[in-house]
Tab-separated table of C-alpha atoms and ligand atoms in Angstrom:
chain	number	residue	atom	x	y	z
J	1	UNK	CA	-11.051	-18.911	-0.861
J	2	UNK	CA	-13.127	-18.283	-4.075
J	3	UNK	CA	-11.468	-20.085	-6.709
J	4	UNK	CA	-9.859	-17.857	-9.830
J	5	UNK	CA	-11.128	-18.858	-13.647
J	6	UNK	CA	-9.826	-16.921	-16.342
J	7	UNK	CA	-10.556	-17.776	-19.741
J	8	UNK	CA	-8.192	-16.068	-22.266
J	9	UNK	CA	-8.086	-15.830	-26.472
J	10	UNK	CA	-5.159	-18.193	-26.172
J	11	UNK	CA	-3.458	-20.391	-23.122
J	12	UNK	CA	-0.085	-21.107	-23.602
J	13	UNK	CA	0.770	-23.962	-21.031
J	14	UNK	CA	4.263	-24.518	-22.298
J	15	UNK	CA	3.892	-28.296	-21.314
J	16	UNK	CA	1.488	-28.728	-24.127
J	17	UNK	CA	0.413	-26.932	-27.227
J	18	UNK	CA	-1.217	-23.624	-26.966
J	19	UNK	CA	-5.050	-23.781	-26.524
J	20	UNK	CA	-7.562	-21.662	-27.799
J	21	UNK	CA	-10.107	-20.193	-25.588
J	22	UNK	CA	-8.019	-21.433	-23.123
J	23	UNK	CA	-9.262	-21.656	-19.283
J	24	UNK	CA	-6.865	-21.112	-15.944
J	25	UNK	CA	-8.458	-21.594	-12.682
J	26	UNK	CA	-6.627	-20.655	-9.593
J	27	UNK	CA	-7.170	-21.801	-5.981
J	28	UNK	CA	-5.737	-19.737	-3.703
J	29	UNK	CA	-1.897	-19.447	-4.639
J	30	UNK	CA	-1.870	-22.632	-7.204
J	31	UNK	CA	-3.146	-23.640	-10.669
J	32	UNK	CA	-6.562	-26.490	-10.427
J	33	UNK	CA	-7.088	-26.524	-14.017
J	34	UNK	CA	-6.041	-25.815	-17.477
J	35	UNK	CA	-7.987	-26.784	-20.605
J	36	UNK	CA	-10.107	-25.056	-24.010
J	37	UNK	CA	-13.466	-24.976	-23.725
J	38	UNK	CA	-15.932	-22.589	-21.731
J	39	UNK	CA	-16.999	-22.195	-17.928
J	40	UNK	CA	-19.707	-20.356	-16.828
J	41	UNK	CA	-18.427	-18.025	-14.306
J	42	UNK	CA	-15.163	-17.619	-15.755
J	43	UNK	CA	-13.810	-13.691	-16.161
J	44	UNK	CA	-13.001	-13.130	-19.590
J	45	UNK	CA	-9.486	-11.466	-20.564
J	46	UNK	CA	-10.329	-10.710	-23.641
J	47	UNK	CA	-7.668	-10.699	-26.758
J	48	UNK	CA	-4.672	-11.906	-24.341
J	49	UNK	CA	-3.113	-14.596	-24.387
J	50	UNK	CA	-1.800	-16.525	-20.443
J	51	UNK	CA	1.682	-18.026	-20.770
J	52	UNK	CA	3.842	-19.183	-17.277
J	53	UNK	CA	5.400	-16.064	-15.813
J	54	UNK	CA	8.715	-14.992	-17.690
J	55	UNK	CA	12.034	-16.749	-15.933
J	56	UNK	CA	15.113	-14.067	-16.425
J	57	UNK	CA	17.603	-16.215	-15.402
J	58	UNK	CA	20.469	-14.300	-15.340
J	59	UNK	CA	20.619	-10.116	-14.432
J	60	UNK	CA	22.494	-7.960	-11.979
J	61	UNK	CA	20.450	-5.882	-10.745
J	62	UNK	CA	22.552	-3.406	-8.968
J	63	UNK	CA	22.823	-1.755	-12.765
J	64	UNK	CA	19.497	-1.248	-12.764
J	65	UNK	CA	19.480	2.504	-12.806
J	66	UNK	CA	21.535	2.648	-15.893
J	67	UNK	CA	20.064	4.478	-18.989
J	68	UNK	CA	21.931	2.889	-21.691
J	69	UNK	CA	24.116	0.259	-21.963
J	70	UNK	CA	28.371	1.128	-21.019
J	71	UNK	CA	30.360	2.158	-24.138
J	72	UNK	CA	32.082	0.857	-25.763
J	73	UNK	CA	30.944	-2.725	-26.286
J	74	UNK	CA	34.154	-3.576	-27.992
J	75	UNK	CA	36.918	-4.862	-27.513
J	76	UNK	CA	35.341	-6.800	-24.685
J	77	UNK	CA	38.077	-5.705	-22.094
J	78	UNK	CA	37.281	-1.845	-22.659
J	79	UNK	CA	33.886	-3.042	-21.691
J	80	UNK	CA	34.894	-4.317	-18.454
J	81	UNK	CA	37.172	-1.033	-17.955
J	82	UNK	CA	34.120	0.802	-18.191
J	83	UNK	CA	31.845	-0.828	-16.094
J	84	UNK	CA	34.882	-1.155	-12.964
J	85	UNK	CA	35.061	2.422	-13.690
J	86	UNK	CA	30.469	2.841	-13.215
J	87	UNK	CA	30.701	1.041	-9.957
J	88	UNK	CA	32.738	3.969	-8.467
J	89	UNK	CA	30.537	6.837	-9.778
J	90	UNK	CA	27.390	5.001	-9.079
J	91	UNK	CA	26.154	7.303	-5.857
J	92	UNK	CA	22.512	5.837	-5.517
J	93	UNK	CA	22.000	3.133	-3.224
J	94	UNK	CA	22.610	-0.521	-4.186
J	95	UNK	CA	19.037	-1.170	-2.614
J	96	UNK	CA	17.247	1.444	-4.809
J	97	UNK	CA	19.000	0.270	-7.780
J	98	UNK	CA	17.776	-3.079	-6.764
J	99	UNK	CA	14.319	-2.274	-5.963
J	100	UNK	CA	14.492	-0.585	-9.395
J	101	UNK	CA	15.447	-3.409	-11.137
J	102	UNK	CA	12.771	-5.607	-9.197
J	103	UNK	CA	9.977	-3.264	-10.267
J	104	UNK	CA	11.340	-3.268	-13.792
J	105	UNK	CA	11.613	-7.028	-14.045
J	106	UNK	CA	8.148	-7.565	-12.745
J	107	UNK	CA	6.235	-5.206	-14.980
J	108	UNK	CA	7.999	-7.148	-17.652
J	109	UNK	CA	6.225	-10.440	-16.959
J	110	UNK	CA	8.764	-11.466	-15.114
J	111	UNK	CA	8.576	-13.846	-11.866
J	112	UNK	CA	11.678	-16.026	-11.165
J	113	UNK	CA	15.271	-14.513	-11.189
J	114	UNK	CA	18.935	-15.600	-11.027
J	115	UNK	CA	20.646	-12.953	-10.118
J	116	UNK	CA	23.875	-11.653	-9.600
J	117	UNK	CA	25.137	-9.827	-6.100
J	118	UNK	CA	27.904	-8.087	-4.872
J	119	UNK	CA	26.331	-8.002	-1.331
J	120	UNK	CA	23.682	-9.522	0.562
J	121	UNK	CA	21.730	-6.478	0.226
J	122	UNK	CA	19.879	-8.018	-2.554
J	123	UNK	CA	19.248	-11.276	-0.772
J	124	UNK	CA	17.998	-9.359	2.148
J	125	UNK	CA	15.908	-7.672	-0.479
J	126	UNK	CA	14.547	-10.892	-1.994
J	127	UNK	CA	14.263	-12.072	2.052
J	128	UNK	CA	12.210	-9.034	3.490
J	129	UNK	CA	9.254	-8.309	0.526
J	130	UNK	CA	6.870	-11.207	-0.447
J	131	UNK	CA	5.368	-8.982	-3.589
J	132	UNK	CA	9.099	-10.062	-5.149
J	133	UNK	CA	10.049	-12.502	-7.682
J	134	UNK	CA	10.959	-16.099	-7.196
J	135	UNK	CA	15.293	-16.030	-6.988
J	136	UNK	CA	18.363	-17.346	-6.549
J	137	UNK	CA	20.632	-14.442	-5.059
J	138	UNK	CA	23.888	-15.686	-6.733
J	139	UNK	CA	26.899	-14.360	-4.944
J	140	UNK	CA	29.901	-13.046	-6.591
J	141	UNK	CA	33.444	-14.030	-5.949
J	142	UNK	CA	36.116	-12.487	-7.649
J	143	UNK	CA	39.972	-12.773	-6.971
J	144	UNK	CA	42.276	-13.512	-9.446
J	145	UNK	CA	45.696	-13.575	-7.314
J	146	UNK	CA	45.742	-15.895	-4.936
J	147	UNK	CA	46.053	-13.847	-1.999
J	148	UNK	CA	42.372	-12.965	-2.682
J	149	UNK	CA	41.527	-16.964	-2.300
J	150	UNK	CA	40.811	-16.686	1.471
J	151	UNK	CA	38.839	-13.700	1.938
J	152	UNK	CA	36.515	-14.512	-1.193
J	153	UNK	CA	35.692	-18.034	0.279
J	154	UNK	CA	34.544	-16.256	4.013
J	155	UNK	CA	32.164	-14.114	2.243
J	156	UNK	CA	30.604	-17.131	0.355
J	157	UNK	CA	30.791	-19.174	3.293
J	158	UNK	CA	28.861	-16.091	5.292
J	159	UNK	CA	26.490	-15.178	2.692
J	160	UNK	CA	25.195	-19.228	2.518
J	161	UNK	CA	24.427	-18.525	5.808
J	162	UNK	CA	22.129	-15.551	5.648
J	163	UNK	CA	19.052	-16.635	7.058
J	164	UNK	CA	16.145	-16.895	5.135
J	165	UNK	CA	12.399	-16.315	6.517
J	166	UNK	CA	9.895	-19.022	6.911
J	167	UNK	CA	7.529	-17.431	4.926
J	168	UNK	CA	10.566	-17.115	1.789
J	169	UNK	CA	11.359	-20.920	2.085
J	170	UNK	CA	9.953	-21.835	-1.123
J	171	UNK	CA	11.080	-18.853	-3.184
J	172	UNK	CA	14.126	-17.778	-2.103
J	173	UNK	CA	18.195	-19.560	-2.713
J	174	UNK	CA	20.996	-18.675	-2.311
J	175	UNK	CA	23.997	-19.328	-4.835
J	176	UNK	CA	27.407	-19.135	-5.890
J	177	UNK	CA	28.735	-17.038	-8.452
J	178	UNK	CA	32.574	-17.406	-8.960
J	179	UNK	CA	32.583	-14.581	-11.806
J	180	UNK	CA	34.755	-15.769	-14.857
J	181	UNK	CA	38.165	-17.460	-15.654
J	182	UNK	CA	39.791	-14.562	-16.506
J	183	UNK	CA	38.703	-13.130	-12.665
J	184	UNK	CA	38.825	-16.067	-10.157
J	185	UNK	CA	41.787	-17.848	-9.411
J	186	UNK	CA	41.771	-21.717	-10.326
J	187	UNK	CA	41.791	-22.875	-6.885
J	188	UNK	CA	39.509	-20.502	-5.369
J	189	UNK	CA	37.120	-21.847	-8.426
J	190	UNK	CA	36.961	-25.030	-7.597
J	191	UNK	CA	36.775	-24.131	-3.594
J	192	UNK	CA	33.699	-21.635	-4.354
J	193	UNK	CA	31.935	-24.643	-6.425
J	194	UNK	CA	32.604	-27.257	-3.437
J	195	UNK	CA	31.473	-25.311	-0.705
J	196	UNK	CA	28.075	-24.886	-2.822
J	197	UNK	CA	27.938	-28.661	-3.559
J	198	UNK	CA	28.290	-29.065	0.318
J	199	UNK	CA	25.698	-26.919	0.881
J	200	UNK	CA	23.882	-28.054	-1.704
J	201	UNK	CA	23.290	-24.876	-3.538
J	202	UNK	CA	23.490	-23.222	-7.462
J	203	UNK	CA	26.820	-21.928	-9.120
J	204	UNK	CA	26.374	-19.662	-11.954
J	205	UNK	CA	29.781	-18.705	-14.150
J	206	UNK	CA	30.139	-16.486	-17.143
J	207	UNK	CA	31.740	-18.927	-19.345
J	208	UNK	CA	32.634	-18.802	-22.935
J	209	UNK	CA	31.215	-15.250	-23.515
J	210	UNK	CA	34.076	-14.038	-25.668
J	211	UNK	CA	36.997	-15.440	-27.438
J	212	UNK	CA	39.398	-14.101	-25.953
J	213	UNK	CA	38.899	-16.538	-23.025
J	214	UNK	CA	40.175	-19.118	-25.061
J	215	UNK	CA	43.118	-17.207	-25.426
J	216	UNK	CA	43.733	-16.755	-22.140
J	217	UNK	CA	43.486	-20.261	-21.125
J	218	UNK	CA	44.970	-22.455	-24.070
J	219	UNK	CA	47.825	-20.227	-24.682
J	220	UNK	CA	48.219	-17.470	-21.548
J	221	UNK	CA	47.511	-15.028	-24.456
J	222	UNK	CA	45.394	-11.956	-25.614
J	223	UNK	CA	43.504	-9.290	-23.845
J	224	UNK	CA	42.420	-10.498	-20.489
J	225	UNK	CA	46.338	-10.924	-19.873
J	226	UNK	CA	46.771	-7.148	-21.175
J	227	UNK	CA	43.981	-6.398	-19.191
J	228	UNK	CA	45.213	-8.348	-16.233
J	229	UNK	CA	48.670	-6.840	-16.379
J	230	UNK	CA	47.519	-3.348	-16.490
J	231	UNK	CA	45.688	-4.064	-12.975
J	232	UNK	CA	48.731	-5.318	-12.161
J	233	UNK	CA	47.517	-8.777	-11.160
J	234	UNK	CA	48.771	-11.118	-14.065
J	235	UNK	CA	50.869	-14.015	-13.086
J	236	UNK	CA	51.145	-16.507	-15.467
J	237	UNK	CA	52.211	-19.317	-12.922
J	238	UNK	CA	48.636	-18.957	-12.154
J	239	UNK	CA	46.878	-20.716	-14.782
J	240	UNK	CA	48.296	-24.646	-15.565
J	241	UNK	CA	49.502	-25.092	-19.196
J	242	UNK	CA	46.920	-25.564	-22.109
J	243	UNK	CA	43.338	-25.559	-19.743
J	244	UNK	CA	40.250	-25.978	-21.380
J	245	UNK	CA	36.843	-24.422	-21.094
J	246	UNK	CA	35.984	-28.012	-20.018
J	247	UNK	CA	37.824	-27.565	-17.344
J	248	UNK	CA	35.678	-25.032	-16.167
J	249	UNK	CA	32.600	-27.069	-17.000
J	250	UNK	CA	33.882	-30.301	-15.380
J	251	UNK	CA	33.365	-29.132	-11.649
J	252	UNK	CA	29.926	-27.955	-11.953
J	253	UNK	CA	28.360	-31.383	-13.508
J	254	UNK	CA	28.278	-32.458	-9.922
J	255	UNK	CA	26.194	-29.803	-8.384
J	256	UNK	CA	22.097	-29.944	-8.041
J	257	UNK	CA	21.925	-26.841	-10.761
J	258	UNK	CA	24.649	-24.847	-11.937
J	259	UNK	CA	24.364	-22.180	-14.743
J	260	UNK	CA	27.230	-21.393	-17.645
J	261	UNK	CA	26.155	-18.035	-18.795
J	262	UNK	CA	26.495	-16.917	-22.200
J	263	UNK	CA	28.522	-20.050	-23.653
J	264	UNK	CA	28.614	-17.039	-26.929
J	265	UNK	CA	32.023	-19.136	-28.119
J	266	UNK	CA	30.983	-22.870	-26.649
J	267	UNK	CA	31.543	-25.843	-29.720
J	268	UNK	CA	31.729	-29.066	-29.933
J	269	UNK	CA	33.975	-29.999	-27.226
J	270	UNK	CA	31.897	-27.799	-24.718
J	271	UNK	CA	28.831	-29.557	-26.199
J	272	UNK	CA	30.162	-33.217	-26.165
J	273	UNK	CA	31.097	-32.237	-22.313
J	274	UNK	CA	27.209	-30.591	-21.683
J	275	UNK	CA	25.410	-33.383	-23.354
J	276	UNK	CA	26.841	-35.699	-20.199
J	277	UNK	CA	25.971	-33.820	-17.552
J	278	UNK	CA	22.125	-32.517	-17.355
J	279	UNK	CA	22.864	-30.737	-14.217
J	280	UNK	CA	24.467	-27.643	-15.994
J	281	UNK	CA	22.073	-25.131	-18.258
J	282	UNK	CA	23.325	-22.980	-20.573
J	283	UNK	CA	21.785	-19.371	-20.780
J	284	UNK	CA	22.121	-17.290	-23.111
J	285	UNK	CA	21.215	-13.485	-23.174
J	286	UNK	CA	20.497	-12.522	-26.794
J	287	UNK	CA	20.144	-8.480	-26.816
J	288	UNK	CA	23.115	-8.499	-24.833
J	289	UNK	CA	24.763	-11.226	-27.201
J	290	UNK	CA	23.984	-8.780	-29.994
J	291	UNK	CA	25.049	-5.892	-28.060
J	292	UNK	CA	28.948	-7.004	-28.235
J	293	UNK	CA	28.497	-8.263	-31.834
J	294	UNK	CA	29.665	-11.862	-31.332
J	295	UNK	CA	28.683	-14.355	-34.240
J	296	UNK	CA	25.920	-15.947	-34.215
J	297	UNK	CA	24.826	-17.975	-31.048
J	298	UNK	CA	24.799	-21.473	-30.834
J	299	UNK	CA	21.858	-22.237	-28.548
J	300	UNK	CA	19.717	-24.031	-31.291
J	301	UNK	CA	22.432	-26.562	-31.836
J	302	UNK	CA	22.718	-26.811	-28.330
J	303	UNK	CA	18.950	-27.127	-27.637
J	304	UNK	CA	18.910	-30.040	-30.339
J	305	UNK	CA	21.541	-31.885	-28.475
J	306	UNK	CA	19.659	-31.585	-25.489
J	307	UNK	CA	21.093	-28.901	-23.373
J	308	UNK	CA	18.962	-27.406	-21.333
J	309	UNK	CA	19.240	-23.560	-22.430
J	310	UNK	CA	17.582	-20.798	-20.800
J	311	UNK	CA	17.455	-17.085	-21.552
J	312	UNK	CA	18.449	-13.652	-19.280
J	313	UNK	CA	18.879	-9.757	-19.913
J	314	UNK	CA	22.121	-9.716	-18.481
J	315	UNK	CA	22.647	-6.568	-16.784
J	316	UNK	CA	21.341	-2.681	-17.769
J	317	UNK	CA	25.198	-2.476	-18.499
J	318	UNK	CA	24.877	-4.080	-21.610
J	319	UNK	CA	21.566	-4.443	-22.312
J	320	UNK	CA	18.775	-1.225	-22.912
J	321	UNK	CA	16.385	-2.482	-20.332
J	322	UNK	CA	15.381	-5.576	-18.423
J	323	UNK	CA	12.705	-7.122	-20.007
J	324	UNK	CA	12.969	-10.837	-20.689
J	325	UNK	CA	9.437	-10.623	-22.682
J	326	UNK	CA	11.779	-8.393	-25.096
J	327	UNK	CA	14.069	-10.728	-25.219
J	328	UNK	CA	11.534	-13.377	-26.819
J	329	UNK	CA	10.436	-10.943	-29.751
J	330	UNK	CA	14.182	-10.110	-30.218
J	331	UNK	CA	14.345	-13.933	-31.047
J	332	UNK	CA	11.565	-14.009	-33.116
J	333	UNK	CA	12.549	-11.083	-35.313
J	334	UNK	CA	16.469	-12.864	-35.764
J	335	UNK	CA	15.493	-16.323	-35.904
J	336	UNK	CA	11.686	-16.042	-37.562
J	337	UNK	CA	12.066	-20.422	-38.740
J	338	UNK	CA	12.408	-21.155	-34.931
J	339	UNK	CA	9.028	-22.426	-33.131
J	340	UNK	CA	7.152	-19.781	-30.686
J	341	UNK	CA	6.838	-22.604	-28.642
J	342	UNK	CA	10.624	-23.397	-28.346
J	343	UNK	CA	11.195	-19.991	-27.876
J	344	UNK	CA	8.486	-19.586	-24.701
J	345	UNK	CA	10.187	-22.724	-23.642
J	346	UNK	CA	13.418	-21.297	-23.469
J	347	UNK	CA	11.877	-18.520	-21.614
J	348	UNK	CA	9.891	-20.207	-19.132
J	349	UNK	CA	10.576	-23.749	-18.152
J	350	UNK	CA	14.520	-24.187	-19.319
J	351	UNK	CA	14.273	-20.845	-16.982
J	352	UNK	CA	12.838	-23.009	-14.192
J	353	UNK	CA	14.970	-25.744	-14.575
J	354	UNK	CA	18.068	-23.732	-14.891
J	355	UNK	CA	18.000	-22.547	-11.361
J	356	UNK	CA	15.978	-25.659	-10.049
J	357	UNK	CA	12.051	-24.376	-9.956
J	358	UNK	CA	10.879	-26.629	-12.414
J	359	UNK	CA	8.688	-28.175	-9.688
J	360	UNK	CA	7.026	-24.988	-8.453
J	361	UNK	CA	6.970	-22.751	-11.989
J	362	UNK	CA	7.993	-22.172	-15.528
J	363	UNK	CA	4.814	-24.275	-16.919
J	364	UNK	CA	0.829	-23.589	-16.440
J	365	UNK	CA	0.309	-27.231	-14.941
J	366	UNK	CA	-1.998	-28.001	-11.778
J	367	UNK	CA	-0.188	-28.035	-8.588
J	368	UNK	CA	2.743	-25.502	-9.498
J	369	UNK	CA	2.324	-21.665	-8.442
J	370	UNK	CA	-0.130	-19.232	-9.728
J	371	UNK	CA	2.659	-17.631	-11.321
J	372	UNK	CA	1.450	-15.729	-15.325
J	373	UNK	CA	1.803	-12.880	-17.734
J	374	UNK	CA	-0.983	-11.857	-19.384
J	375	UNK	CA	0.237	-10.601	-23.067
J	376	UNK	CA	-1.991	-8.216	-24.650
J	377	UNK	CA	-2.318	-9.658	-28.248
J	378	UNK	CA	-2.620	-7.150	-31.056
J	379	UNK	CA	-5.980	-6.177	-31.945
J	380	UNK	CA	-6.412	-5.888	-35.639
J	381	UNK	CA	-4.612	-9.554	-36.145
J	382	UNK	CA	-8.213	-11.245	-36.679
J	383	UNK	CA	-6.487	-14.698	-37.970
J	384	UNK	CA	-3.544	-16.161	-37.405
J	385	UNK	CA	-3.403	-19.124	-34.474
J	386	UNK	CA	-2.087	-18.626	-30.771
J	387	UNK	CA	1.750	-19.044	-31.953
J	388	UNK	CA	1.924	-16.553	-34.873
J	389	UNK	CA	0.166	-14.133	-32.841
J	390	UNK	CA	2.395	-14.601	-29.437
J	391	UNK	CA	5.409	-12.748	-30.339
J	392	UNK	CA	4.084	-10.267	-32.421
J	393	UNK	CA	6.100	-7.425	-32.657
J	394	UNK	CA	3.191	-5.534	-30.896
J	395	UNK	CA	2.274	-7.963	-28.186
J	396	UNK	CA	3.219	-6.831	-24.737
J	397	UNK	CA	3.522	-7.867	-20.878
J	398	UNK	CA	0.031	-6.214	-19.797
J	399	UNK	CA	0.031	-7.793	-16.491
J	400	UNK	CA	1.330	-10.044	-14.005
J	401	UNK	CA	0.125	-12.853	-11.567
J	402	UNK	CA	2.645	-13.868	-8.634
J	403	UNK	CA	1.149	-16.599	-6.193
J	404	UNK	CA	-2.303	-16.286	-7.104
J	405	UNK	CA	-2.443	-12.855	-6.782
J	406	UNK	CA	-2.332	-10.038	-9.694
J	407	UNK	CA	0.433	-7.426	-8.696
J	408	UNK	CA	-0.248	-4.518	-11.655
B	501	ZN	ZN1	26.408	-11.286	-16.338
């Protein structure tokens, strides 16, 4: 097979600083070489710049054919109200919505997902197409009495053993996604999270995303037990006395990857707990972090302490689209001191390391996939170096490379 050289305004490698006049070549479905410099029969791109495809590492895509994001966004709890209340008036199919949300994530720049499923449609999804981003189909649990404990840990134990083709072997996990505190019972937690260290497979929690969890669990307070005792499932015999958050956080530090997602309301005893156990990421989802209006997020602190944080969309539910690339200028336009590098990082290969791809993508280094977005830098910026020209407000995902091959 002919071998693939693209030379590009600027290369963004992630592993290394950006290069100018940067050169990719691609043999077959892997990267041979990165540098700056020239090559003779390379194809130039013109004024784009090549960074590692996008890593959205945390969405639901069965929301995908949402418009807007569920009102309101506050109090949390009415949130959750409305989106139990979506699921039933949804009528398209939870493979369309998928497939919609697959489409949408790929013409973002996007190539390796975690994501969130109610079914194994999505899997099955993931499992039948090979034009499809790299994934780790999380599955849900959710069962907050603890009559729910049995049933919940049958369908994990039946979805780990979906199989998987040949051909999907290198792209394609499953995982575990016991939802949140305030909707999986303590015991079934910590069964969900040891069947996937027995198996050897990825947990992803929402943990710490509002404040109200805290309430719940240090004092048996506040709105999730409202919201609980409306549903009529509040007991308070379930949860012990006085639990932490690092409670939560404790189980996971054994697993080969797990994922606390959002972490909005994590501080210095969540960090202390983090900084001792590399396994666990933290990702955080900034448009949707902004969407609910919780102060400011504390993923720089965490980065310097070195947590591994990673970013996601969430879900069309709370977030206008699903575009991770959006997601980077978002941070650029709130936090304009922070690095363009960190913020690619964060973006890429925390991304990859976060769900355990860090030896396949997430960086442009020889060996790992042919995975890129080309960004389409804007034209009339005639100075400026690679990383004050990146996240331009007017850059944009042009196109997309998965395995070697360009797919728009
Ligand atoms: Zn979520």
């Amino acid at each position: 097979m002919e071998r693939q050289i693209y030379q590009a305004r600027w290369v963004f490698p992630v592993n290394g600083p950006p290069l100018e006049d940067g050169i990719v070549e691609i043999e077959g479905t892997r990267i041979a070489a990165v540098y700056g410099g020239a090559h003779s029969r390379a194809i130039d791109l013109g004024n784009v710049a090549l960074v590692p495809g996008l890593i959205n590492a945390h969405t639901h895509l069965e929301f995908s054919q949402l418009r807007a994001p569920l009102e309101p966004a506050a109090p949390f709890t009415d949130w959750i109200r409305a989106i139990m209340k979506s699921r039933f008036e949804t009528e398209q199919p939870v493979t369309e919505r998928i497939h919609q949300g697959i489409s949408e994530c790929l013409s973002a720049g996007t190539t390796t997902v975690g994501e969130i499923a109610t079914s194994e449609e999505s899997l099955r999804l993931f499992n039948a197409d090979s034009q499809v981003p790299r994934a780790v189909v999380f599955r849900e649990c959710l069962g907050f009495t603890p009559d729910r404990k049995a049933g919940q840990e049958q369908v994990a134990a039946e979805f780990l053993e979906e199989p998987i083709r040949p051909e999907a072997l290198q792209r394609l996990f499953p995982g575990l996604s016991p939802h949140a505190p305030y909707s999986v019972h303590p015991d079934l937690y910590l069964n969900l999270v040891q069947q996937a260290r027995d198996q050897g497979v990825p947990v992803a929690i929402h943990l710490g995303e509002t404040s109200a969890e805290y309430d719940l669990l240090e004092r048996k307070e506040g709105a999730f037990v409202d919201l609980l005792s409306e549903l009529g499932l509040w007991d308070p015999e379930i949860l012990q006395d006085g639990m932490r958050m690092t409670d939560y956080l404790a189980p996971l530090a054994e697993l080969p990857a797990a994922l606390a997602v959002h972490g909005n309301y994590f501080g210095p005893p969540e960090w202390e707990f983090l900084q001792g156990a590399p396994a666990i990421s933290v990702v955080y989802c900034p448009r949707t972090h902004h969407y609910f209006g919780h102060p400011a997020h504390p993923w720089l602190t965490m980065i310097e302490q070195g947590i591994n944080v990673a970013l996601g969309t969430d879900s069309r539910a709370s977030n206008p689209d699903l575009s991770l690339w959006k997601e980077l200028l978002f941070l650029r336009e709130i936090c304009p001191q922070v690095p363009t590098e960190l913020i690619l990082e964060c973006g890429t290969l925390a991304g990859a390391r976060a769900l355990g791809f860090a030896e396949e993508t997430g960086s442009l280094e020889v060996g790992k996939a042919a995975d890129l977005a080309l960004i389409q830098l804007p034209e009339e910026a005639g100075g400026g170096t690679g990383s004050d020209l990146l996240l331009d407000s007017r850059s944009d995902v042009a196109r997309v490379m998965l395995n070697g091959v360009w797919i728009n």
